[in-house]
Coordinates of C-alpha atoms in Angstrom, one line a residue:
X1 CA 22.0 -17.1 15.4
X2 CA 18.0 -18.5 15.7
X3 CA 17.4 -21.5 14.5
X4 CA 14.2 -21.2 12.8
X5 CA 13.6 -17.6 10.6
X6 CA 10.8 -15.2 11.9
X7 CA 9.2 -13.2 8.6
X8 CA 8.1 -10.1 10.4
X9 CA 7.9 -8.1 6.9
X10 CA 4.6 -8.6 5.8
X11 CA 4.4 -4.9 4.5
X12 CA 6.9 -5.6 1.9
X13 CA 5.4 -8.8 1.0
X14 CA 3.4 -11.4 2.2
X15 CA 3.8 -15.2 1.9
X16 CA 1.2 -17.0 -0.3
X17 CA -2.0 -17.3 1.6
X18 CA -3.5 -20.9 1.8
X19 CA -6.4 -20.3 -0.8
X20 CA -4.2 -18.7 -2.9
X21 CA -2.3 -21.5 -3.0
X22 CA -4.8 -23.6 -3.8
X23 CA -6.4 -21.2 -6.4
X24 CA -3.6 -21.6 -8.4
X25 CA -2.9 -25.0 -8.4
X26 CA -6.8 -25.2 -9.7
X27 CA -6.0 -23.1 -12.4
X28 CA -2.5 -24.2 -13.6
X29 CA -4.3 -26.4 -16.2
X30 CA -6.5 -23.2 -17.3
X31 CA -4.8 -22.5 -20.7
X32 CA -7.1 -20.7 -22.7
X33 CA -7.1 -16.9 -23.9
X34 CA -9.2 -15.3 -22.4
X35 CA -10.2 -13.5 -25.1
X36 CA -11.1 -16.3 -26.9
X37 CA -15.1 -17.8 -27.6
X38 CA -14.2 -20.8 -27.6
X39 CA -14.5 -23.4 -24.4
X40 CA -11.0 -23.1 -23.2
X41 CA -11.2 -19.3 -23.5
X42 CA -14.5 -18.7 -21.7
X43 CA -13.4 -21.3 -18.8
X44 CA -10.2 -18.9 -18.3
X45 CA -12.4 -15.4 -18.8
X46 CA -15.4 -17.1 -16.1
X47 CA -11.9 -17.4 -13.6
X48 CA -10.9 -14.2 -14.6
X49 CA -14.5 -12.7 -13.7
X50 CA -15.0 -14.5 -10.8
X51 CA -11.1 -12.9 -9.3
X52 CA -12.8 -9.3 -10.7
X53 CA -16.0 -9.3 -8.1
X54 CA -13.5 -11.0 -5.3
X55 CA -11.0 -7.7 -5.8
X56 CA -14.2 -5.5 -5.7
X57 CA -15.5 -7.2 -2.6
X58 CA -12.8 -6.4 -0.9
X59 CA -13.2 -2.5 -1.5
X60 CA -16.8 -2.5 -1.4
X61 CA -16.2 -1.4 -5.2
X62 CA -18.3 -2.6 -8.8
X63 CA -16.9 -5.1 -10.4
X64 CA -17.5 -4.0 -13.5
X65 CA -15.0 -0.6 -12.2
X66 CA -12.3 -2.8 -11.9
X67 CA -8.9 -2.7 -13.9
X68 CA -6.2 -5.6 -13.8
X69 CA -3.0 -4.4 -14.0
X70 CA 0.6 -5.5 -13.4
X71 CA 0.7 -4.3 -10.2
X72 CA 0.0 -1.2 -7.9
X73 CA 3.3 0.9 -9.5
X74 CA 1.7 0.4 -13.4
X75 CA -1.9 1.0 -11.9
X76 CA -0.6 4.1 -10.1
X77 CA 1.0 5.5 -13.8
X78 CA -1.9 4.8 -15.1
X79 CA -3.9 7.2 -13.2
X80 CA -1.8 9.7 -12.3
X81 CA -2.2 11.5 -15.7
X82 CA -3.0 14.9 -17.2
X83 CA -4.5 12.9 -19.7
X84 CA -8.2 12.1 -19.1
X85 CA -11.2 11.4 -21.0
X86 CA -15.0 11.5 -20.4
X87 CA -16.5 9.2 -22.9
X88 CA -14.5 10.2 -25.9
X89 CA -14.0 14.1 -24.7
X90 CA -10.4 14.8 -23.4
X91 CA -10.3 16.2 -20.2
X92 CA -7.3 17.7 -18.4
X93 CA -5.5 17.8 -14.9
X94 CA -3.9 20.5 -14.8
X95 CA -2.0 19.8 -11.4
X96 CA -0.8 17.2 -8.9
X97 CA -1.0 17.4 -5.3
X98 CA 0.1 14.4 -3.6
X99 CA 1.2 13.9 0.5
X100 CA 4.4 14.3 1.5
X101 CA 4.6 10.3 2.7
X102 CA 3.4 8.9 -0.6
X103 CA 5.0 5.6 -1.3
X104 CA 7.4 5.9 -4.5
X105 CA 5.1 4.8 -6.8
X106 CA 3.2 7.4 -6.2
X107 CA 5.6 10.5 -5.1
X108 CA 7.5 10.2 -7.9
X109 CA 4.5 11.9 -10.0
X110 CA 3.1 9.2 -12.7
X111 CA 3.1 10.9 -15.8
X112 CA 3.0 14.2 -14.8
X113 CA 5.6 17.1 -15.6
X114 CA 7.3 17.7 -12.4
X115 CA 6.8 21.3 -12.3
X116 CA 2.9 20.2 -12.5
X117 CA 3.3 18.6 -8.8
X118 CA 2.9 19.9 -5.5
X119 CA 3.8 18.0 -1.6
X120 CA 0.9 18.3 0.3
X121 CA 3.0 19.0 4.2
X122 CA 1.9 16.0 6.8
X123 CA 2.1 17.0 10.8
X124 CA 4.5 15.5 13.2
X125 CA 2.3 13.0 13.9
X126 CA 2.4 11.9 10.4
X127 CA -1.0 12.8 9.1
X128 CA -1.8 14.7 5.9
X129 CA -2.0 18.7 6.6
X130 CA -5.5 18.7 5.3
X131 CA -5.7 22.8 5.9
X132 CA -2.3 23.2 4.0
X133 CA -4.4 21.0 1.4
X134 CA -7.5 23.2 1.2
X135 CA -5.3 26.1 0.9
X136 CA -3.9 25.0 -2.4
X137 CA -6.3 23.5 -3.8
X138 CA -8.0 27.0 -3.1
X139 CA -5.1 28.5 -5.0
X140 CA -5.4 25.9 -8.1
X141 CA -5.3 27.4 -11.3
X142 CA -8.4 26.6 -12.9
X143 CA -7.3 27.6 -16.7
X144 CA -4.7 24.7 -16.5
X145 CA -7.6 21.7 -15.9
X146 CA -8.5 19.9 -12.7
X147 CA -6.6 19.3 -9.6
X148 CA -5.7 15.5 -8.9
X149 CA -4.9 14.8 -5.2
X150 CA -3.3 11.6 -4.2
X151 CA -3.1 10.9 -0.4
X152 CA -2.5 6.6 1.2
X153 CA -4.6 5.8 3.5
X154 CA -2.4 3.5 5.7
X155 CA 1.3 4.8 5.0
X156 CA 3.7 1.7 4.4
X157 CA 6.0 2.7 6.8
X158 CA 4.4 3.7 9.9
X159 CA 1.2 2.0 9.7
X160 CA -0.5 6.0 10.2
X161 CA -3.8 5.9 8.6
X162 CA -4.9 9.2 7.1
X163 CA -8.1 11.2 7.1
X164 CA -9.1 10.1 3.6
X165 CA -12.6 10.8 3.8
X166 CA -12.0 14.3 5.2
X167 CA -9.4 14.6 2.3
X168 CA -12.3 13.5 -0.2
X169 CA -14.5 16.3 1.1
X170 CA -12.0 19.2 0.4
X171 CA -11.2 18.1 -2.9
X172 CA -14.7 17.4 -4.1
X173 CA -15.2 20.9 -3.0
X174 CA -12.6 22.2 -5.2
X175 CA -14.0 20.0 -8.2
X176 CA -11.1 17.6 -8.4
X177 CA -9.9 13.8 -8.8
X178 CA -9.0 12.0 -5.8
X179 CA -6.6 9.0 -5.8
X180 CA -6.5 6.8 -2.9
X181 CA -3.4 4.5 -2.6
X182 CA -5.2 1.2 -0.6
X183 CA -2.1 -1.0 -0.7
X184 CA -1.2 -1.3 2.7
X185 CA -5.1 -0.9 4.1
X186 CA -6.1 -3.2 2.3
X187 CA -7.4 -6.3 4.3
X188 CA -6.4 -4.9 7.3
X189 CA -9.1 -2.0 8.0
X190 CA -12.3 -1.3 6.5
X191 CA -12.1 -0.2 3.1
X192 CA -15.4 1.2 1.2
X193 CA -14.1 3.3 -2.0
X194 CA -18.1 4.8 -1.8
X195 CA -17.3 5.7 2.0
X196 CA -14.2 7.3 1.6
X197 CA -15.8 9.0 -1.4
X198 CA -12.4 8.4 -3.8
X199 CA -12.6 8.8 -7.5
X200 CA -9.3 5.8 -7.6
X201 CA -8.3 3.1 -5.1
X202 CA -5.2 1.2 -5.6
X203 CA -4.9 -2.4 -4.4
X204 CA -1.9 -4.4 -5.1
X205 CA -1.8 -8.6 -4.7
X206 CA 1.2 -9.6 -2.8
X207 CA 1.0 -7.1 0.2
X208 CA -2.8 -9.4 0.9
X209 CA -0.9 -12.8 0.3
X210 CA -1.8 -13.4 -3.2
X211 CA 1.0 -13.6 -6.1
X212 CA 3.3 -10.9 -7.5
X213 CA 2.6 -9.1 -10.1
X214 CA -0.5 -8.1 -10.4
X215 CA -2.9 -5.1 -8.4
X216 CA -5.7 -3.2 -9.8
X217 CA -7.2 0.6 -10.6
X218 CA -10.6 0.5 -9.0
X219 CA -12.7 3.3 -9.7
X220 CA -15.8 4.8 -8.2
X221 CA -17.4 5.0 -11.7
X222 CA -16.1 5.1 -15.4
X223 CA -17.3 8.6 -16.7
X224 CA -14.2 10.0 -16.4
X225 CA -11.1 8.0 -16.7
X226 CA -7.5 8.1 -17.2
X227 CA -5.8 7.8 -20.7
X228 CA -4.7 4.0 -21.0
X229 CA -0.9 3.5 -20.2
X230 CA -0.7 0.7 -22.8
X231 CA -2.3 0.6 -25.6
X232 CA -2.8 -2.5 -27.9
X233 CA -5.5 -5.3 -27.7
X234 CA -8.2 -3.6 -25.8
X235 CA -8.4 -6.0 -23.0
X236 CA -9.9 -4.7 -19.9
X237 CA -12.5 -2.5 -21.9
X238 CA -9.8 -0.7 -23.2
X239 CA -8.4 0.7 -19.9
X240 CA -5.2 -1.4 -20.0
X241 CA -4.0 -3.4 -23.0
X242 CA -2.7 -7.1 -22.6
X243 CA -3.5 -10.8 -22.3
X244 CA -4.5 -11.1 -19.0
X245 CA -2.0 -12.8 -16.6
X246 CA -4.4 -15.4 -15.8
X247 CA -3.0 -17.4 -13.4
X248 CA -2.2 -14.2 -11.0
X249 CA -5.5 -13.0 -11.2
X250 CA -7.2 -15.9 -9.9
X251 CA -4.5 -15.9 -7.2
X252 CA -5.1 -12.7 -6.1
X253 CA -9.1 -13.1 -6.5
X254 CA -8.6 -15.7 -4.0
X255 CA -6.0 -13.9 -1.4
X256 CA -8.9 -11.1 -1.8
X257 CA -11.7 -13.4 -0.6
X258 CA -9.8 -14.7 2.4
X259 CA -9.0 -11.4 3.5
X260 CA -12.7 -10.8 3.3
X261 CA -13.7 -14.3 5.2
X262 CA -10.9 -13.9 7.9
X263 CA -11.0 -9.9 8.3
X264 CA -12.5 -9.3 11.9
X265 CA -10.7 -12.5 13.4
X266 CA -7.2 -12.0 11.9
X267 CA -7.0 -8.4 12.6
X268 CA -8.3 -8.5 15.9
X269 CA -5.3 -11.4 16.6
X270 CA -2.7 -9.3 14.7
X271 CA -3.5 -5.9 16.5
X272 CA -2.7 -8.1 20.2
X273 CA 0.6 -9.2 18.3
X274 CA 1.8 -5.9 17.8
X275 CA 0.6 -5.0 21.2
X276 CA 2.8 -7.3 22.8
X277 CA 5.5 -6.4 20.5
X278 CA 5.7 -2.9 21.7
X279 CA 5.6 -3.7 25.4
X280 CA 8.0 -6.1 24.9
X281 CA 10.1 -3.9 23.1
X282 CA 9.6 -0.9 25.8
X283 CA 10.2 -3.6 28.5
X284 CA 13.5 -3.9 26.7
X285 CA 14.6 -0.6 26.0
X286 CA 12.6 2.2 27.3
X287 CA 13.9 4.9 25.0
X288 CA 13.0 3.4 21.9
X289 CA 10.5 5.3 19.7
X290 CA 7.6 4.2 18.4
X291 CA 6.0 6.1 15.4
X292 CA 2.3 6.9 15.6
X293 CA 1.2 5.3 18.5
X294 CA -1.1 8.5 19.4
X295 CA -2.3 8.2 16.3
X296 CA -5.1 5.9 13.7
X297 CA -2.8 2.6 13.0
X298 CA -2.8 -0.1 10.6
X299 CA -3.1 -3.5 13.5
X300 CA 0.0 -4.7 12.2
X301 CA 3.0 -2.2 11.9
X302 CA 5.4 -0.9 14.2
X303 CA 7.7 1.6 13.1
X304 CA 10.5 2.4 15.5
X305 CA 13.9 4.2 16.4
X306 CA 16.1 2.2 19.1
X307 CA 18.8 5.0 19.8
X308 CA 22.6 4.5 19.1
X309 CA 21.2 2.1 16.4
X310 CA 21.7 2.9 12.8
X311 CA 19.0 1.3 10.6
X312 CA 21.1 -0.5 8.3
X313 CA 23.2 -2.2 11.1
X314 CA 19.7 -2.9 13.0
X315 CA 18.5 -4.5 9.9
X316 CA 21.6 -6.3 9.3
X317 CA 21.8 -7.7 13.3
X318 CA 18.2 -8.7 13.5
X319 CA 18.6 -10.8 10.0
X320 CA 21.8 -12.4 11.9
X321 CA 19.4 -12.8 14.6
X322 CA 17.2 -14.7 12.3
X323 CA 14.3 -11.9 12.1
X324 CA 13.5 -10.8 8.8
X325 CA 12.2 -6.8 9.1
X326 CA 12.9 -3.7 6.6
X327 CA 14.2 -0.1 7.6
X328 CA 10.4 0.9 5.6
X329 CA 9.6 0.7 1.7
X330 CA 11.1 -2.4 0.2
X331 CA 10.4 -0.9 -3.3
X332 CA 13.9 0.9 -3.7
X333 CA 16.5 -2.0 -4.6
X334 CA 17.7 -2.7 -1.6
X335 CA 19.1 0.4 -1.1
X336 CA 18.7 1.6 3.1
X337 CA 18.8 5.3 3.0
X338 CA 16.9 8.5 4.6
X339 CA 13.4 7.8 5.1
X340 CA 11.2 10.1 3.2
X341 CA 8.6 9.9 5.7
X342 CA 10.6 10.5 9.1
X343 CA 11.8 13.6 7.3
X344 CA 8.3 14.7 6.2
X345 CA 7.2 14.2 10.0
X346 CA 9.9 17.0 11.0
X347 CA 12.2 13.9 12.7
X348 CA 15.8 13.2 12.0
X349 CA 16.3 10.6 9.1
X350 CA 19.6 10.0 10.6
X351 CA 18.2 8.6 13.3
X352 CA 17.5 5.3 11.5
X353 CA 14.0 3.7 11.7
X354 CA 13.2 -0.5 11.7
X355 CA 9.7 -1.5 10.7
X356 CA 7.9 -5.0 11.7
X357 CA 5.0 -5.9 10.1
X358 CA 3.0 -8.7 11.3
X359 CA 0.9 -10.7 8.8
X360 CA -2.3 -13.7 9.1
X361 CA 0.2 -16.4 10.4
X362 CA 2.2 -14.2 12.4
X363 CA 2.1 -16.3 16.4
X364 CA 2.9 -15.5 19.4
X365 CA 5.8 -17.6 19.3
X366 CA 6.8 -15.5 16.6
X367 CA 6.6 -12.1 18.1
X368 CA 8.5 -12.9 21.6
X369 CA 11.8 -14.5 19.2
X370 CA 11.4 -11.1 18.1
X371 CA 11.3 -9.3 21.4
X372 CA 14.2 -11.5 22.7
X373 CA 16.2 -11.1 19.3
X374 CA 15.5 -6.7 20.0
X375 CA 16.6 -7.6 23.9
X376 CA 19.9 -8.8 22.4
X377 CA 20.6 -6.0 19.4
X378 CA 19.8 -3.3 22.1
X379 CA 21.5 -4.6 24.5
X380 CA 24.7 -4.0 22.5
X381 CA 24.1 -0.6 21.5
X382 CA 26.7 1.9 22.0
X383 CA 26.5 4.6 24.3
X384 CA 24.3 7.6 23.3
X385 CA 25.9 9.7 21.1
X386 CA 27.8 7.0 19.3
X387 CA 25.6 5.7 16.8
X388 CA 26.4 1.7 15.7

């Protein structure tokens, strides 16, 4: 076994940045509510605004357009409603269309009906089937309300980003809402929610290296906007209900202003790592398959098959190994099963996939104990055929 752990699972979460760090510690003795006039209250809300125009920054978004919430799964319930409202006249979505490689939190449908939700088909290179996407939307059934379409724009598994802005185009066409799910883009490549031309951006904290438990619902404007999730207090203009969670904002602010600072030097480091990952991997075991490498990539993913491995025991031997990697989304309890994605892509699920994802203090050191640790796991595969 390694002596010293190698985190290679930044997708899942990352470790606390420095600033965040520090950001926190600053504001441990914050104590106020910030919905409060008095001293202590203000000192808290001036945090809380300050972590509001960091977030935004980091989207190229208003601040004034963006909505705290508990993280990227409440802020993704939150819009993914047939209930919405311009000013106080209800509007309705009549329909969902979201991509076949949606992350759970999404995929799963929000608070629409599941008969009210489509799959949008991707290719085999993983990228949403934005002509199967015109096509229904084309077919929409205007009587019921609006279409909503929900597409990622990096996926969290294979890195793959998608044609978001060509997405945005086709649906504006048809009149509809368009949701972008940001989490995994996020500080990693460019992100303008006026650019990409989406209605709704999700960001979520940890996956940037601020605190858990806390993302945001950025929109482009606040015309038209989704039916609050929770109701109560009005915080948030009304959007989402709650004392703020103080602390985690001003941690996230923070991890958002880093990313911002350190985008073009720790990407550009981060996109060699995974560079010299993959050829070391290659080096190692020519037949293993990389996902997506013909296609747009987040810098620091790589989402692979080594044959006669099953993912489970992969991820099982590289954690004896001392590497620390996921078989893709972390967001299912634990559980390793099929991967939605590989089957969407038209591969075999039973096939097993591994995903390392490389984060800002990733090293070289780091990513050849992960080379020799794959030398050794594939090295005791068993012959093909006879999967581990």
């Amino acid at each position: 076994m390694a002596t010293a752990r190698l985190y290679l699972d930044w997708n899942a979460t990352a470790p606390l940045h420095p600033a965040a760090r520090a950001a926190l510690l600053r504001a441990i003795d914050l104590f106020g509510n910030p919905s409060s006039v008095h001293g202590e209250g203000r000192a808290v809300r001036a945090a809380i605004e300050m972590a509001r125009r960091q977030v935004a920054a980091l989207v190229g978004a208003d601040p004034a357009h963006v909505t705290f919430t508990s993280g990227a799964t409440e802020a993704a319930n939150t819009v993914l409603t047939p209930d919405f409202r311009m000013g106080r006249k209800p509007v309705a979505v009549g329909h969902l269309y979201r991509s076949a490689i949606e992350h759970p939190a999404l995929r799963e449908g929000g608070r629409f009906a599941r008969e009210n939700t489509s799959e949008i088909p991707v290719t085999s290179g993983g990228v949403a089937d934005l002509a199967a996407l015109d096509a229904m939307l084309g077919s929409h059934d205007k009587e019921s309300g609006l279409p909503m379409v929900a597409i990622m724009l990096a996926n969290n598994e294979t890195g793959i980003l998608q044609p978001v802005e060509e997405a945005s185009s086709i649906v504006r066409s048809h009149g509809g809402i368009f949701v972008v799910d940001a989490v995994q883009a996020a500080g990693r490549v460019p992100v303008d929610i006026n650019k990409i031309g989406a209605d709704f951006l999700i960001v979520s904290s940890h996956k940037i290296g601020g605190p858990k438990g806390v993302g945001a619902l950025i929109s482009r404007g606040e015309v038209l906007m989704p039916a609050p999730l929770i109701h109560g207090g009005g915080q948030e203009k009304g959007h989402r209900s709650g004392t703020e969670n103080s602390l985690a904002l001003i941690g996230f602010g923070a991890a958002a202003a880093a990313a911002v600072e350190e985008f073009d030097a720790r990407n550009a480091a981060i996109s060699l790592l995974r560079d010299r990952l993959e050829a070391g991997m290659h080096r190692s075991a020519p037949d293993v398959i990389i996902y997506g490498v013909d296609e747009k990539r987040v810098p620091n993913t790589s989402f692979f098959t080594l044959p006669g491995l099953k993912a489970e025991t992969g991820q099982i031997a590289f954690d004896l190994e001392g590497v620390a990697l996921s078989a893709g989304s972390a967001c299912s309890s634990g559980k390793v099963g099929d991967s939605h994605v590989l089957v969407a892509m038209g591969r075999d699920p039973k096939l097993g996939a591994l995903r390392i994802s490389l984060g800002f203090s990733t090293t070289e050191e780091d990513v050849d104990g992960a080379i020799a640790a794959f030398a050794k796991i594939a090295g005791r595969r068993k012959p093909a055929g006879q999967a581990a």
